[in-house]
Structure formats: structure tokens, C-alpha cells
PDB file of C-alpha atoms in Angstrom:
ATOM      1  CA  UNK L   6      31.453  13.489  68.175  1.00 95.00           C
ATOM      2  CA  UNK L   7      29.294  13.030  65.063  1.00 97.00           C
ATOM      3  CA  UNK L   8      30.531  13.173  61.486  1.00 97.00           C
ATOM      4  CA  UNK L   9      28.596  12.791  58.227  1.00 98.00           C
ATOM      5  CA  UNK L  10      30.123  12.362  54.776  1.00 97.00           C
ATOM      6  CA  UNK L  11      28.960  12.046  51.177  1.00 98.00           C
ATOM      7  CA  UNK L  12      31.432  10.844  48.545  1.00 97.00           C
ATOM      8  CA  UNK L  13      31.412   9.921  44.877  1.00 97.00           C
ATOM      9  CA  UNK L  14      33.766   7.012  44.199  1.00 96.00           C
ATOM     10  CA  UNK L  15      34.985   5.387  40.994  1.00 96.00           C
ATOM     11  CA  UNK L  16      36.597   1.957  41.194  1.00 92.00           C
ATOM     12  CA  UNK L  17      39.543   0.520  39.324  1.00 91.00           C
ATOM     13  CA  UNK L  18      39.808  -2.565  37.116  1.00 88.00           C
ATOM     14  CA  UNK L  19      42.540  -5.189  37.373  1.00 83.00           C
ATOM     15  CA  UNK L  20      43.860  -7.573  34.736  1.00 78.00           C
ATOM     16  CA  UNK L  21      42.151 -10.415  36.583  1.00 76.00           C
ATOM     17  CA  UNK L  22      38.779  -8.763  35.905  1.00 80.00           C
ATOM     18  CA  UNK L  23      39.254  -8.221  32.173  1.00 79.00           C
ATOM     19  CA  UNK L  24      41.265 -11.258  31.029  1.00 76.00           C
ATOM     20  CA  UNK L  25      40.116 -14.861  30.703  1.00 78.00           C
ATOM     21  CA  UNK L  26      41.071 -17.109  33.628  1.00 77.00           C
ATOM     22  CA  UNK L  27      40.986 -20.854  34.272  1.00 81.00           C
ATOM     23  CA  UNK L  28      40.458 -22.297  37.774  1.00 77.00           C
ATOM     24  CA  UNK L  29      41.905 -25.803  37.641  1.00 72.00           C
ATOM     25  CA  UNK L  30      40.961 -26.702  41.232  1.00 72.00           C
ATOM     26  CA  UNK L  31      37.231 -26.282  40.599  1.00 74.00           C
ATOM     27  CA  UNK L  32      36.955 -26.905  36.848  1.00 74.00           C
ATOM     28  CA  UNK L  33      35.702 -23.377  36.147  1.00 79.00           C
ATOM     29  CA  UNK L  34      36.806 -20.588  33.874  1.00 80.00           C
ATOM     30  CA  UNK L  35      36.037 -16.920  33.233  1.00 81.00           C
ATOM     31  CA  UNK L  36      35.972 -15.690  29.650  1.00 84.00           C
ATOM     32  CA  UNK L  37      37.467 -12.332  28.764  1.00 80.00           C
ATOM     33  CA  UNK L  38      35.271  -9.226  28.698  1.00 83.00           C
ATOM     34  CA  UNK L  39      36.657  -6.110  27.026  1.00 82.00           C
ATOM     35  CA  UNK L  40      33.402  -4.202  27.677  1.00 86.00           C
ATOM     36  CA  UNK L  41      33.854  -4.249  31.452  1.00 91.00           C
ATOM     37  CA  UNK L  42      33.746  -0.820  33.125  1.00 94.00           C
ATOM     38  CA  UNK L  43      34.717   0.165  36.710  1.00 95.00           C
ATOM     39  CA  UNK L  44      32.145   0.353  39.456  1.00 96.00           C
ATOM     40  CA  UNK L  45      30.901   3.784  40.530  1.00 97.00           C
ATOM     41  CA  UNK L  46      29.075   4.579  43.735  1.00 98.00           C
ATOM     42  CA  UNK L  47      27.603   7.244  45.966  1.00 98.00           C
ATOM     43  CA  UNK L  48      28.802   6.654  49.523  1.00 98.00           C
ATOM     44  CA  UNK L  49      26.992   7.987  52.594  1.00 98.00           C
ATOM     45  CA  UNK L  50      28.834   7.733  55.927  1.00 98.00           C
ATOM     46  CA  UNK L  51      27.772   8.364  59.522  1.00 98.00           C
ATOM     47  CA  UNK L  52      30.192   8.011  62.446  1.00 98.00           C
ATOM     48  CA  UNK L  53      29.336   8.580  66.106  1.00 98.00           C
ATOM     49  CA  UNK L  54      32.078   8.496  68.747  1.00 98.00           C
ATOM     50  CA  UNK L  55      31.419   8.679  72.473  1.00 97.00           C
ATOM     51  CA  UNK L  56      34.189   8.979  75.050  1.00 96.00           C
ATOM     52  CA  UNK L  57      33.635   6.988  78.226  1.00 95.00           C
ATOM     53  CA  UNK L  58      36.067   8.886  80.395  1.00 94.00           C
ATOM     54  CA  UNK L  59      38.456   6.622  82.260  1.00 95.00           C
ATOM     55  CA  UNK L  60      36.602   3.610  80.870  1.00 96.00           C
ATOM     56  CA  UNK L  61      37.669   4.250  77.230  1.00 97.00           C
ATOM     57  CA  UNK L  62      35.589   5.097  74.163  1.00 97.00           C
ATOM     58  CA  UNK L  63      33.081   3.649  71.698  1.00 98.00           C
ATOM     59  CA  UNK L  64      32.460   4.319  67.994  1.00 98.00           C
ATOM     60  CA  UNK L  65      29.462   3.367  65.833  1.00 98.00           C
ATOM     61  CA  UNK L  66      29.681   3.652  62.040  1.00 98.00           C
ATOM     62  CA  UNK L  67      27.221   3.198  59.178  1.00 98.00           C
ATOM     63  CA  UNK L  68      28.433   3.245  55.558  1.00 98.00           C
ATOM     64  CA  UNK L  69      25.861   2.964  52.770  1.00 98.00           C
ATOM     65  CA  UNK L  70      26.812   2.593  49.101  1.00 98.00           C
ATOM     66  CA  UNK L  71      24.571   2.970  46.054  1.00 98.00           C
ATOM     67  CA  UNK L  72      26.584   1.162  43.391  1.00 98.00           C
ATOM     68  CA  UNK L  73      26.358   1.437  39.607  1.00 97.00           C
ATOM     69  CA  UNK L  74      27.894  -1.132  37.235  1.00 97.00           C
ATOM     70  CA  UNK L  75      28.535  -3.602  40.041  1.00 97.00           C
ATOM     71  CA  UNK L  76      31.110  -6.222  38.985  1.00 95.00           C
ATOM     72  CA  UNK L  77      30.395  -9.939  39.418  1.00 94.00           C
ATOM     73  CA  UNK L  78      30.483 -13.155  37.394  1.00 92.00           C
ATOM     74  CA  UNK L  79      27.667 -12.987  34.814  1.00 92.00           C
ATOM     75  CA  UNK L  80      26.427 -15.392  32.109  1.00 90.00           C
ATOM     76  CA  UNK L  81      27.287 -14.461  28.524  1.00 87.00           C
ATOM     77  CA  UNK L  82      24.739 -14.419  25.690  1.00 81.00           C
ATOM     78  CA  UNK L  83      26.749 -16.889  23.606  1.00 77.00           C
ATOM     79  CA  UNK L  84      27.375 -19.238  26.522  1.00 80.00           C
ATOM     80  CA  UNK L  85      29.996 -19.265  29.240  1.00 86.00           C
ATOM     81  CA  UNK L  86      30.533 -16.653  31.927  1.00 91.00           C
ATOM     82  CA  UNK L  87      32.841 -13.727  32.672  1.00 91.00           C
ATOM     83  CA  UNK L  88      33.417 -10.849  35.034  1.00 91.00           C
ATOM     84  CA  UNK L  89      30.809  -8.327  33.950  1.00 92.00           C
ATOM     85  CA  UNK L  90      28.657  -5.417  35.076  1.00 95.00           C
ATOM     86  CA  UNK L  91      25.257  -5.480  36.787  1.00 96.00           C
ATOM     87  CA  UNK L  92      23.306  -2.220  36.572  1.00 96.00           C
ATOM     88  CA  UNK L  93      22.899  -1.485  40.290  1.00 97.00           C
ATOM     89  CA  UNK L  94      23.532  -2.859  43.767  1.00 98.00           C
ATOM     90  CA  UNK L  95      23.388  -1.767  47.413  1.00 98.00           C
ATOM     91  CA  UNK L  96      25.723  -2.298  50.333  1.00 98.00           C
ATOM     92  CA  UNK L  97      25.408  -1.147  53.949  1.00 98.00           C
ATOM     93  CA  UNK L  98      28.173  -1.730  56.508  1.00 98.00           C
ATOM     94  CA  UNK L  99      27.506  -1.498  60.246  1.00 98.00           C
ATOM     95  CA  UNK L 100      30.453  -1.461  62.641  1.00 98.00           C
ATOM     96  CA  UNK L 101      30.871  -0.882  66.359  1.00 98.00           C
ATOM     97  CA  UNK L 102      34.302  -0.582  67.982  1.00 98.00           C
ATOM     98  CA  UNK L 103      34.732  -0.182  71.722  1.00 98.00           C
ATOM     99  CA  UNK L 104      37.762   0.047  74.009  1.00 97.00           C
ATOM    100  CA  UNK L 105      37.130  -0.663  77.680  1.00 97.00           C
ATOM    101  CA  UNK L 106      39.929   0.076  80.147  1.00 97.00           C
ATOM    102  CA  UNK L 107      40.161  -1.743  83.454  1.00 97.00           C
ATOM    103  CA  UNK L 108      41.912   1.026  85.398  1.00 95.00           C
ATOM    104  CA  UNK L 109      38.674   2.008  87.237  1.00 95.00           C
ATOM    105  CA  UNK L 110      38.441  -1.623  88.406  1.00 95.00           C
ATOM    106  CA  UNK L 111      41.913  -1.486  89.917  1.00 94.00           C
ATOM    107  CA  UNK L 112      43.679  -3.385  87.091  1.00 95.00           C
ATOM    108  CA  UNK L 113      45.928  -0.750  85.490  1.00 95.00           C
ATOM    109  CA  UNK L 114      47.280  -1.486  82.021  1.00 95.00           C
ATOM    110  CA  UNK L 115      44.477  -3.915  81.122  1.00 97.00           C
ATOM    111  CA  UNK L 116      41.874  -3.310  78.441  1.00 97.00           C
ATOM    112  CA  UNK L 117      39.425  -5.078  76.133  1.00 98.00           C
ATOM    113  CA  UNK L 118      38.901  -4.095  72.486  1.00 98.00           C
ATOM    114  CA  UNK L 119      35.574  -5.164  70.967  1.00 98.00           C
ATOM    115  CA  UNK L 120      34.809  -5.103  67.239  1.00 98.00           C
ATOM    116  CA  UNK L 121      31.474  -5.914  65.595  1.00 97.00           C
ATOM    117  CA  UNK L 122      30.975  -5.735  61.822  1.00 97.00           C
ATOM    118  CA  UNK L 123      27.904  -6.654  59.792  1.00 97.00           C
ATOM    119  CA  UNK L 124      27.281  -6.120  56.087  1.00 97.00           C
ATOM    120  CA  UNK L 125      23.911  -6.035  54.349  1.00 97.00           C
ATOM    121  CA  UNK L 126      24.168  -6.364  50.560  1.00 98.00           C
ATOM    122  CA  UNK L 127      21.716  -6.845  47.715  1.00 97.00           C
ATOM    123  CA  UNK L 128      22.030  -7.257  43.960  1.00 98.00           C
ATOM    124  CA  UNK L 129      19.689  -8.710  41.328  1.00 97.00           C
ATOM    125  CA  UNK L 130      21.051 -12.042  40.128  1.00 96.00           C
ATOM    126  CA  UNK L 131      21.759 -11.737  36.374  1.00 94.00           C
ATOM    127  CA  UNK L 132      20.720 -15.369  35.806  1.00 93.00           C
ATOM    128  CA  UNK L 133      17.395 -15.865  37.595  1.00 92.00           C
ATOM    129  CA  UNK L 134      16.471 -12.285  38.553  1.00 94.00           C
ATOM    130  CA  UNK L 135      16.238 -12.909  42.314  1.00 95.00           C
ATOM    131  CA  UNK L 136      17.705 -10.544  44.909  1.00 97.00           C
ATOM    132  CA  UNK L 137      20.782 -12.057  46.560  1.00 97.00           C
ATOM    133  CA  UNK L 138      23.849 -10.923  48.563  1.00 97.00           C
ATOM    134  CA  UNK L 139      27.231 -10.040  47.044  1.00 97.00           C
ATOM    135  CA  UNK L 140      29.356 -13.049  46.137  1.00 96.00           C
ATOM    136  CA  UNK L 141      32.132 -14.028  48.558  1.00 94.00           C
ATOM    137  CA  UNK L 142      31.967 -10.813  50.608  1.00 95.00           C
ATOM    138  CA  UNK L 143      32.407 -11.227  54.367  1.00 96.00           C
ATOM    139  CA  UNK L 144      28.959 -10.732  55.888  1.00 95.00           C
ATOM    140  CA  UNK L 145      29.865 -10.475  59.568  1.00 97.00           C
ATOM    141  CA  UNK L 146      32.837 -10.417  61.892  1.00 97.00           C
ATOM    142  CA  UNK L 147      33.080 -10.281  65.679  1.00 97.00           C
ATOM    143  CA  UNK L 148      36.326  -9.886  67.571  1.00 98.00           C
ATOM    144  CA  UNK L 149      37.348  -9.390  71.205  1.00 98.00           C
ATOM    145  CA  UNK L 150      40.910  -8.853  72.412  1.00 98.00           C
ATOM    146  CA  UNK L 151      42.112  -8.667  75.993  1.00 98.00           C
ATOM    147  CA  UNK L 152      45.563  -7.126  76.591  1.00 97.00           C
ATOM    148  CA  UNK L 153      47.369  -6.455  79.836  1.00 98.00           C
ATOM    149  CA  UNK L 154      50.536  -4.367  79.914  1.00 97.00           C
ATOM    150  CA  UNK L 155      51.875  -5.201  83.360  1.00 96.00           C
ATOM    151  CA  UNK L 156      52.769  -1.955  85.193  1.00 95.00           C
ATOM    152  CA  UNK L 157      56.455  -1.275  85.948  1.00 94.00           C
ATOM    153  CA  UNK L 158      57.562  -4.153  83.687  1.00 95.00           C
ATOM    154  CA  UNK L 159      58.235  -4.672  79.970  1.00 95.00           C
ATOM    155  CA  UNK L 160      55.874  -7.640  79.799  1.00 97.00           C
ATOM    156  CA  UNK L 161      52.409  -7.870  78.272  1.00 97.00           C
ATOM    157  CA  UNK L 162      50.084 -10.768  77.555  1.00 98.00           C
ATOM    158  CA  UNK L 163      46.682 -11.223  76.059  1.00 97.00           C
ATOM    159  CA  UNK L 164      44.056 -13.251  74.274  1.00 97.00           C
ATOM    160  CA  UNK L 165      41.910 -12.545  71.241  1.00 97.00           C
ATOM    161  CA  UNK L 166      38.913 -14.392  69.822  1.00 97.00           C
ATOM    162  CA  UNK L 167      37.361 -13.721  66.406  1.00 97.00           C
ATOM    163  CA  UNK L 168      34.459 -15.139  64.428  1.00 97.00           C
ATOM    164  CA  UNK L 169      33.559 -14.400  60.796  1.00 96.00           C
ATOM    165  CA  UNK L 170      31.474 -15.784  57.931  1.00 96.00           C
ATOM    166  CA  UNK L 171      31.347 -15.083  54.190  1.00 97.00           C
ATOM    167  CA  UNK L 172      28.496 -14.842  51.702  1.00 97.00           C
ATOM    168  CA  UNK L 173      28.052 -17.659  49.186  1.00 97.00           C
ATOM    169  CA  UNK L 174      29.400 -17.236  45.663  1.00 96.00           C
ATOM    170  CA  UNK L 175      27.261 -17.618  42.545  1.00 96.00           C
ATOM    171  CA  UNK L 176      28.300 -18.843  39.093  1.00 94.00           C
ATOM    172  CA  UNK L 177      26.388 -19.997  36.001  1.00 93.00           C
ATOM    173  CA  UNK L 178      26.240 -23.650  37.106  1.00 93.00           C
ATOM    174  CA  UNK L 179      27.458 -23.496  40.695  1.00 95.00           C
ATOM    175  CA  UNK L 180      26.717 -22.071  44.142  1.00 96.00           C
ATOM    176  CA  UNK L 181      29.131 -22.465  47.041  1.00 96.00           C
ATOM    177  CA  UNK L 182      30.574 -20.945  50.174  1.00 96.00           C
ATOM    178  CA  UNK L 183      34.061 -20.890  51.649  1.00 95.00           C
ATOM    179  CA  UNK L 184      35.002 -19.992  55.221  1.00 95.00           C
ATOM    180  CA  UNK L 185      37.924 -20.401  57.550  1.00 94.00           C
ATOM    181  CA  UNK L 186      37.365 -21.079  61.222  1.00 93.00           C
ATOM    182  CA  UNK L 187      34.789 -19.727  61.547  1.00 94.00           C
ATOM    183  CA  UNK L 188      36.123 -19.052  65.067  1.00 96.00           C
ATOM    184  CA  UNK L 189      39.779 -18.470  65.946  1.00 96.00           C
ATOM    185  CA  UNK L 190      41.484 -17.811  69.291  1.00 97.00           C
ATOM    186  CA  UNK L 191      45.081 -16.682  69.886  1.00 97.00           C
ATOM    187  CA  UNK L 192      47.131 -16.319  73.069  1.00 98.00           C
ATOM    188  CA  UNK L 193      50.268 -14.153  73.168  1.00 97.00           C
ATOM    189  CA  UNK L 194      53.027 -12.990  75.486  1.00 98.00           C
ATOM    190  CA  UNK L 195      55.244 -10.012  74.719  1.00 97.00           C
ATOM    191  CA  UNK L 196      58.463  -8.440  75.956  1.00 96.00           C
ATOM    192  CA  UNK L 197      58.842  -4.810  74.865  1.00 94.00           C
ATOM    193  CA  UNK L 198      62.571  -4.345  75.461  1.00 92.00           C
ATOM    194  CA  UNK L 199      64.869  -7.132  74.324  1.00 92.00           C
ATOM    195  CA  UNK L 200      67.952  -5.155  73.251  1.00 90.00           C
ATOM    196  CA  UNK L 201      65.574  -2.344  72.355  1.00 90.00           C
ATOM    197  CA  UNK L 202      63.247  -4.600  70.315  1.00 94.00           C
ATOM    198  CA  UNK L 203      59.760  -6.003  70.920  1.00 95.00           C
ATOM    199  CA  UNK L 204      59.571  -9.797  70.950  1.00 97.00           C
ATOM    200  CA  UNK L 205      56.178 -11.543  70.773  1.00 97.00           C
ATOM    201  CA  UNK L 206      55.321 -15.251  70.937  1.00 98.00           C
ATOM    202  CA  UNK L 207      51.821 -16.284  69.839  1.00 97.00           C
ATOM    203  CA  UNK L 208      49.956 -19.582  69.962  1.00 97.00           C
ATOM    204  CA  UNK L 209      47.130 -19.436  67.439  1.00 96.00           C
ATOM    205  CA  UNK L 210      44.026 -21.388  66.421  1.00 97.00           C
ATOM    206  CA  UNK L 211      43.489 -22.686  69.951  1.00 96.00           C
ATOM    207  CA  UNK L 212      39.848 -23.599  69.195  1.00 94.00           C
ATOM    208  CA  UNK L 213      40.740 -25.791  66.224  1.00 93.00           C
ATOM    209  CA  UNK L 214      39.296 -23.736  63.370  1.00 94.00           C
ATOM    210  CA  UNK L 215      39.354 -25.421  59.953  1.00 95.00           C
ATOM    211  CA  UNK L 216      39.047 -24.482  56.306  1.00 95.00           C
ATOM    212  CA  UNK L 217      35.423 -25.136  55.286  1.00 94.00           C
ATOM    213  CA  UNK L 218      34.243 -25.395  51.667  1.00 95.00           C
ATOM    214  CA  UNK L 219      31.002 -26.599  50.155  1.00 96.00           C
ATOM    215  CA  UNK L 220      29.458 -26.221  46.734  1.00 96.00           C
ATOM    216  CA  UNK L 221      26.481 -27.414  44.688  1.00 97.00           C
ATOM    217  CA  UNK L 222      27.194 -27.971  40.992  1.00 96.00           C
ATOM    218  CA  UNK L 223      24.350 -28.154  38.462  1.00 96.00           C
ATOM    219  CA  UNK L 224      24.166 -30.045  35.191  1.00 94.00           C
ATOM    220  CA  UNK L 225      24.089 -26.832  33.184  1.00 91.00           C
ATOM    221  CA  UNK L 226      22.421 -23.629  34.342  1.00 93.00           C
ATOM    222  CA  UNK L 227      21.609 -23.484  38.069  1.00 93.00           C
ATOM    223  CA  UNK L 228      18.210 -21.851  37.479  1.00 91.00           C
ATOM    224  CA  UNK L 229      16.729 -24.661  35.334  1.00 93.00           C
ATOM    225  CA  UNK L 230      18.954 -27.765  35.358  1.00 95.00           C
ATOM    226  CA  UNK L 231      19.166 -30.507  38.034  1.00 96.00           C
ATOM    227  CA  UNK L 232      21.958 -30.877  40.582  1.00 97.00           C
ATOM    228  CA  UNK L 233      24.948 -32.811  39.259  1.00 96.00           C
ATOM    229  CA  UNK L 234      26.794 -33.242  42.560  1.00 96.00           C
ATOM    230  CA  UNK L 235      27.389 -31.672  45.971  1.00 97.00           C
ATOM    231  CA  UNK L 236      30.896 -31.307  47.409  1.00 96.00           C
ATOM    232  CA  UNK L 237      31.775 -30.730  51.056  1.00 96.00           C
ATOM    233  CA  UNK L 238      35.382 -30.340  52.095  1.00 94.00           C
ATOM    234  CA  UNK L 239      37.099 -29.689  55.424  1.00 95.00           C
ATOM    235  CA  UNK L 240      40.785 -28.738  55.437  1.00 93.00           C
ATOM    236  CA  UNK L 241      42.519 -29.061  58.774  1.00 93.00           C
ATOM    237  CA  UNK L 242      44.498 -25.947  59.748  1.00 94.00           C
ATOM    238  CA  UNK L 243      45.856 -27.109  63.100  1.00 93.00           C
ATOM    239  CA  UNK L 244      47.672 -25.037  65.717  1.00 94.00           C
ATOM    240  CA  UNK L 245      49.705 -22.011  64.598  1.00 95.00           C
ATOM    241  CA  UNK L 246      52.795 -20.749  66.405  1.00 96.00           C
ATOM    242  CA  UNK L 247      54.353 -17.374  65.599  1.00 96.00           C
ATOM    243  CA  UNK L 248      57.462 -15.625  66.886  1.00 96.00           C
ATOM    244  CA  UNK L 249      58.028 -12.010  65.864  1.00 95.00           C
ATOM    245  CA  UNK L 250      60.690  -9.404  66.481  1.00 95.00           C
ATOM    246  CA  UNK L 251      59.951  -5.750  65.695  1.00 94.00           C
ATOM    247  CA  UNK L 252      61.503  -2.358  66.310  1.00 90.00           C
ATOM    248  CA  UNK L 253      63.906   0.193  64.903  1.00 84.00           C
ATOM    249  CA  UNK L 254      67.593  -0.361  64.317  1.00 70.00           C
TER     250      UNK L 254
END
């Protein structure tokens, strides 16, 4: 199955975009900007789905966006910085999702779900004029989940592993990047009929993913002034245990 789409999209502003904000944890602030306008874009989509018979199915998707009035933090003429508009930008998302069933291998009820996402972005930096990626946007994500619903029982178990990374962010006097993980792994066991409810116990972050943050702060404008300091920070997340009950009463 192949589908193609063309859409015109107009974004929406939030109060956080228009109003001034102070970030006490990093010593930054955004000034207000009452001239901010929503982003608009032409979106071009291609989706290809192929059934694999008893083995499952696979889907490949490309989404390309030609953006006008892209919103990011920009320097102001009188000094300072605020959420503002950049004339144009481009974004292309590639994704591939596949479900593989193990029934043909003689393991009924077992399957693996695979997800791959990659984003290619470009915008002209309003400070130094170079082409750079979108601030803070996730640039890639990979995920694999194995699940086995044991035949003739109400039990299921599984494992999922995911990995993702974000683009750096760019401000007037600062460049940094923030990620979590970047790799996480969870193990779960599930009972689908406890008094008519589904009960799931999950042990998460088995690979010891952490919160990672680093930034370079300049003594003024990052395009002409020297580096003032570099900060690297690791925040321990530790193991995560979840217990959930779901269903209809």
C-alpha cells in the first residue's frame, strides 16, 4: 500500500512563546516579543506499507516540511534574546516500523516490534548565518520490543530497549545539549485477568541510563566572544519500578 499526501499547516502560539520568561537554573531569560507569528508549512508525506503474511508487516514513512516563519530563540536588535521568527527552515522525518511475528518459527504469541526514526533539519542561524539543525529536537530514536503472550494463559512478558539523542540548543551566548539515557531497557510481566483487570509490573532503566547535560557559555555573543566556562553534568536516574492496573469497571 502506498499513500501520498500534501498538506498546508498553520501552527499555534502559546503564552510561553510570546511572554518574557526567566530560567533560574541556567541564568537565562527570554524577552517578550509581541511581533511573533505562528509557523506555516507545506508538508509532503509518503507512506509505504508492505504486509509480510504470517510474519507481520512493515511500514516506511517520509515526511518533508518546508517551513515559513520558523520559531526559535533569536537575538534582538537592542540586545537580549526572545522567541522569534526565522524566514525559512526545512525538516525531513524518516521512520520505519516493523512487526515480526514468531508464529512461523513455532513460537505462537511472540513478536518483535522495531521502530527507527531519524530527523534531518536545517535552518540558518540568525546570529552567525551558518546552517544548523533545529534546537532541542530529537534527531534519532531506535526502539525494539519483544512481547510474548503465552498461549492458553493470561500471562505475558517482554523486554524493550530504546536509544535516542537530541540536537543541541543555541542561544545568544550559549550552546548546549541535553539527553536522557541515551539508552534505556525495561523488562515487564503482565497478567491480563486479575478480577477482570490487567496488572503489569515493570523494572525499568536496567542499563543504568542517566540524565546528561553539557553547555558552553560565552562571554557575550557566541559568534565573536571567547568561552567563559564549560559545564558538564550527569544526573543519576537509577532503576525504575512501575506497577499498573488497567481495565474497565
